[in-house]
PDB file of C-alpha atoms in Angstrom:
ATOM      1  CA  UNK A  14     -14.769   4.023  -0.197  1.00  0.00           C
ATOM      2  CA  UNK A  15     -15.046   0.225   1.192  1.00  0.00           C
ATOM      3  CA  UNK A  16     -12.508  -2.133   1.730  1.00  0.00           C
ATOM      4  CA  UNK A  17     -14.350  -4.071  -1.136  1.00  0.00           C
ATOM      5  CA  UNK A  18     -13.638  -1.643  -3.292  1.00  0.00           C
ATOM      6  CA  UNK A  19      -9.794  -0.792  -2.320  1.00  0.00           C
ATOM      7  CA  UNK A  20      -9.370  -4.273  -2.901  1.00  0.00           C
ATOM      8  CA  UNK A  21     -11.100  -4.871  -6.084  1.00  0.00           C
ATOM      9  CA  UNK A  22      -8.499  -1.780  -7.237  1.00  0.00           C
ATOM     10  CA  UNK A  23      -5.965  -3.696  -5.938  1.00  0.00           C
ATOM     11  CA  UNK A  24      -6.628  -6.461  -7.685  1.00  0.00           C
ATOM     12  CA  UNK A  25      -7.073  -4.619 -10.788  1.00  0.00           C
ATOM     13  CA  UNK A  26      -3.295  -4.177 -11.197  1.00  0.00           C
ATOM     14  CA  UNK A  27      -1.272  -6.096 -13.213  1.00  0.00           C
ATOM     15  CA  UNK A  28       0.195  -9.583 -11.935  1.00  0.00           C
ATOM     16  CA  UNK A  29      -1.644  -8.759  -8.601  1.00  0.00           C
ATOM     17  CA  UNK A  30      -3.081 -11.156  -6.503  1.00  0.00           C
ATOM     18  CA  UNK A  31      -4.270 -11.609  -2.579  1.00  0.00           C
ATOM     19  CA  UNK A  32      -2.702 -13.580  -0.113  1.00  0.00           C
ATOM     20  CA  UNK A  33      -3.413 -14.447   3.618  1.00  0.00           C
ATOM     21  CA  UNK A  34       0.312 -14.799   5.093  1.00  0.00           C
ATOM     22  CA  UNK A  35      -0.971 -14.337   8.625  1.00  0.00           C
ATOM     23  CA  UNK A  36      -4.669 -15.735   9.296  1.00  0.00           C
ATOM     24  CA  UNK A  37      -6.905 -13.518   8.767  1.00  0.00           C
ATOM     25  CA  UNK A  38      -4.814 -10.723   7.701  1.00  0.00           C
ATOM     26  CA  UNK A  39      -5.279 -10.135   3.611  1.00  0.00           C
ATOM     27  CA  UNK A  40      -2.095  -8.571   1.527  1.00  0.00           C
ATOM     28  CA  UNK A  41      -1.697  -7.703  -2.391  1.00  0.00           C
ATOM     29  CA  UNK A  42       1.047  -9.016  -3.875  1.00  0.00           C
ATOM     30  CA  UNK A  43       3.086  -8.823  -7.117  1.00  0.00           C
ATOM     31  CA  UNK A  44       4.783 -11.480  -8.128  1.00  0.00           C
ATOM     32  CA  UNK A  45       5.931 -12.687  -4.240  1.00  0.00           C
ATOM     33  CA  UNK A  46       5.951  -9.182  -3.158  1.00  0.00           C
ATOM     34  CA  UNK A  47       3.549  -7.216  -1.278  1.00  0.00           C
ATOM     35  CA  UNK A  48       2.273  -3.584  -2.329  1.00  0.00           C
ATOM     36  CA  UNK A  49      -0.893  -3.549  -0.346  1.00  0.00           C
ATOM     37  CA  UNK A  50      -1.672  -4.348   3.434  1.00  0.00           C
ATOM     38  CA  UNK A  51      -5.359  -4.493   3.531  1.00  0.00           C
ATOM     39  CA  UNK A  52      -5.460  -6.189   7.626  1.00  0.00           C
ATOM     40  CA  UNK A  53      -8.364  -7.849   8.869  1.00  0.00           C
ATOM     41  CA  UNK A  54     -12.123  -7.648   7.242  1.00  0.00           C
ATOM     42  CA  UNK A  55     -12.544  -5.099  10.373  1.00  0.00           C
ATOM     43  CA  UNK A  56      -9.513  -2.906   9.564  1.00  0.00           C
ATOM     44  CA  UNK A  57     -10.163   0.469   7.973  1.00  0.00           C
ATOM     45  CA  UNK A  58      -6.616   0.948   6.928  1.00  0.00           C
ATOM     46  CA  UNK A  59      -4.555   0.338   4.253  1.00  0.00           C
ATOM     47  CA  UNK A  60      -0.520  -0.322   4.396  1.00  0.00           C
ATOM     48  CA  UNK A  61       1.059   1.165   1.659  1.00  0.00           C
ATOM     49  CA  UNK A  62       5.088   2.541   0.137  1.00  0.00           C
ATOM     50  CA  UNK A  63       4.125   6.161   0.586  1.00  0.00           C
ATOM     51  CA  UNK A  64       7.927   6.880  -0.346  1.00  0.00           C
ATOM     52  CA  UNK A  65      11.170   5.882  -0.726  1.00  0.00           C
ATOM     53  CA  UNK A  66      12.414   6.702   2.494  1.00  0.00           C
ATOM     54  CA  UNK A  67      10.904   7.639   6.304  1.00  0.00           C
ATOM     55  CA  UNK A  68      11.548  11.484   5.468  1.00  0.00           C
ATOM     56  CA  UNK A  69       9.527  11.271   2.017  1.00  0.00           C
ATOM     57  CA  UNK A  70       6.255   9.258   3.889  1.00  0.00           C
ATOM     58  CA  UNK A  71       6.684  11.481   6.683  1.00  0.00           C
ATOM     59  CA  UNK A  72       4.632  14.208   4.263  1.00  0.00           C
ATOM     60  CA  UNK A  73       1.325  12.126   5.048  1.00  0.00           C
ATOM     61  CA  UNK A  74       1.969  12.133   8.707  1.00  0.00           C
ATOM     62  CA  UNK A  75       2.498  16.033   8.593  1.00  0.00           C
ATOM     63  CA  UNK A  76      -0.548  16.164   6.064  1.00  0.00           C
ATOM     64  CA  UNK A  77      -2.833  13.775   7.616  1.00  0.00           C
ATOM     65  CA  UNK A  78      -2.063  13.325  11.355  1.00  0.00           C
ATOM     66  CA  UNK A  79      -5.056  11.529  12.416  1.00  0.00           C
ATOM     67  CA  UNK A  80      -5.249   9.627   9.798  1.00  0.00           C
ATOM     68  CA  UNK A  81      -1.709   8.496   8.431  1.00  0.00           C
ATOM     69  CA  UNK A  82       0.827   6.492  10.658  1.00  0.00           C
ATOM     70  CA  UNK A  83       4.098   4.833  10.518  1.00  0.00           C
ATOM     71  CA  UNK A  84       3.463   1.296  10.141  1.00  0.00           C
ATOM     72  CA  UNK A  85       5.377  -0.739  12.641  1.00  0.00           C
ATOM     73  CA  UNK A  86       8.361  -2.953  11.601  1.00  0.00           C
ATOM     74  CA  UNK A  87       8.351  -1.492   7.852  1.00  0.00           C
ATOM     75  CA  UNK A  88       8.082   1.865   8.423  1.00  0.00           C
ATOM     76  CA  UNK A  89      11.362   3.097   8.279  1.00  0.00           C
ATOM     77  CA  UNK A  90      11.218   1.589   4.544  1.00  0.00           C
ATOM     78  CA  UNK A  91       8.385   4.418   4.043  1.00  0.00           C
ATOM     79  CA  UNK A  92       5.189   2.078   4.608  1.00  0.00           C
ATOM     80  CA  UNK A  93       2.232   3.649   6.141  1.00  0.00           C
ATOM     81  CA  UNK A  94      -0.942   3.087   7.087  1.00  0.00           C
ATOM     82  CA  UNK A  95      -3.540   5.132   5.859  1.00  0.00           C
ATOM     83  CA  UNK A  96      -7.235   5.222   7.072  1.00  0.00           C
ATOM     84  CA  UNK A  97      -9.779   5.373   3.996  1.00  0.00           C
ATOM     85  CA  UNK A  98     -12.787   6.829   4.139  1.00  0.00           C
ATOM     86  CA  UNK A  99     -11.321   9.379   6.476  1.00  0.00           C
ATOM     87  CA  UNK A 100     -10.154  12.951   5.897  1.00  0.00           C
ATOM     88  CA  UNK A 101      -7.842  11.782   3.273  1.00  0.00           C
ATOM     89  CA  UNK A 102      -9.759  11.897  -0.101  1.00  0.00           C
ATOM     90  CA  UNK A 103     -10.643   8.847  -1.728  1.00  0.00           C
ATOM     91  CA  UNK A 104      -8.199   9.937  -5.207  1.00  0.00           C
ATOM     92  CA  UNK A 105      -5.234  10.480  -3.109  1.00  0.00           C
ATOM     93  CA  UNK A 106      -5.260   6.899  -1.500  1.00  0.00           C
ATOM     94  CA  UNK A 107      -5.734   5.480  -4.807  1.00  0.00           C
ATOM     95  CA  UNK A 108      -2.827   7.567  -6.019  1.00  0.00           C
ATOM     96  CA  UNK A 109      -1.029   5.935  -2.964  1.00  0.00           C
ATOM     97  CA  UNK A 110      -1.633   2.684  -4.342  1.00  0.00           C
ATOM     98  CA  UNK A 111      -0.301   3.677  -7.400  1.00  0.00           C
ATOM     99  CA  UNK A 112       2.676   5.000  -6.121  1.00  0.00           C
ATOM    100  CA  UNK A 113       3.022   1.587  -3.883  1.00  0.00           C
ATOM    101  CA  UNK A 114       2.860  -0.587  -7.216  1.00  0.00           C
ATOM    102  CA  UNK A 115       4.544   1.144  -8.917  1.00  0.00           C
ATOM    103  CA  UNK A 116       8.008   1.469  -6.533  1.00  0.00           C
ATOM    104  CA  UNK A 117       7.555  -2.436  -5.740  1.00  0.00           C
ATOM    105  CA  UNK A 118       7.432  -3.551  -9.524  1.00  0.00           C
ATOM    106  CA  UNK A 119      10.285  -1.165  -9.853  1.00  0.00           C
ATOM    107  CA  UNK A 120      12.318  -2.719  -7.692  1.00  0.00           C
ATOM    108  CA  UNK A 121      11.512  -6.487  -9.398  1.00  0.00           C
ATOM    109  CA  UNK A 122      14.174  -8.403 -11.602  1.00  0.00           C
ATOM    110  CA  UNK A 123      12.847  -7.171 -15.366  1.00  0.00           C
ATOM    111  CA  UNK A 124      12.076 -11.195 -16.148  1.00  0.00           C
ATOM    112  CA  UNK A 125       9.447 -10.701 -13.018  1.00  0.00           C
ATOM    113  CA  UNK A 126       7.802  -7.263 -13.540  1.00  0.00           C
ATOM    114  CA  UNK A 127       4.116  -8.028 -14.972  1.00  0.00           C
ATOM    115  CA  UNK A 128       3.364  -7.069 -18.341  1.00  0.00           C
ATOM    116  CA  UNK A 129       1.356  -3.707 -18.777  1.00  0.00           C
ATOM    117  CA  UNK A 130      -1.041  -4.181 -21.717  1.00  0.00           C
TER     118      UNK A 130
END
């Protein structure tokens, strides 16, 4: 998988959209709130809600240990980073995507959450 391509699904959610807070540095968002930390156009990583709590992301660090880690300042939320096209299979970060989406738009006022056609 490229970054190209984690983007584009990104993107392919609904009500998502990229954003550059920090130069160079490229986020998804929903609404005003980010799902997806896609880095630098170097970065092979992805930032991502891989559960609701430290203990529950903790599962990719056990399963993936060279290529899952806490991400720093967020990750006692349950945000970690990810490396794609690594040991971890390609489904299983998109189902981490998923999973990131889905717990941010969950946590969105109803009047905010995109609709889902």
């Amino acid at each position: 998988m490229t970054r190209a391509e984690l983007l584009s699904y990104c993107l392919a959610k609904a009500g998502a959209r990229p954003d550059e807070p920090w130069e160079g540095d490229v986020v998804v968002k929903v609404t005003e709130k980010i799902f997806a930390f896609l880095g630098s156009d170097a970065g092979a990583t992805v930032g991502l809600k891989c559960g609701r709590d430290r203990e529950t992301a903790d599962e990719w660090l056990l399963r993936y240990p060279d290529d899952a880690t806490v991400m720093a300042y967020i990750g006692r939320f349950g945000w970690n980073s990810l490396r794609f096209g690594s040991k971890i299979p390609d489904d299983e970060v998109f189902e981490a995507i998923d999973a990131s989406y889905d717990a941010v738009v969950a946590k969105l006022p109803r009047k905010d959450r995109p609709a889902v056609s």
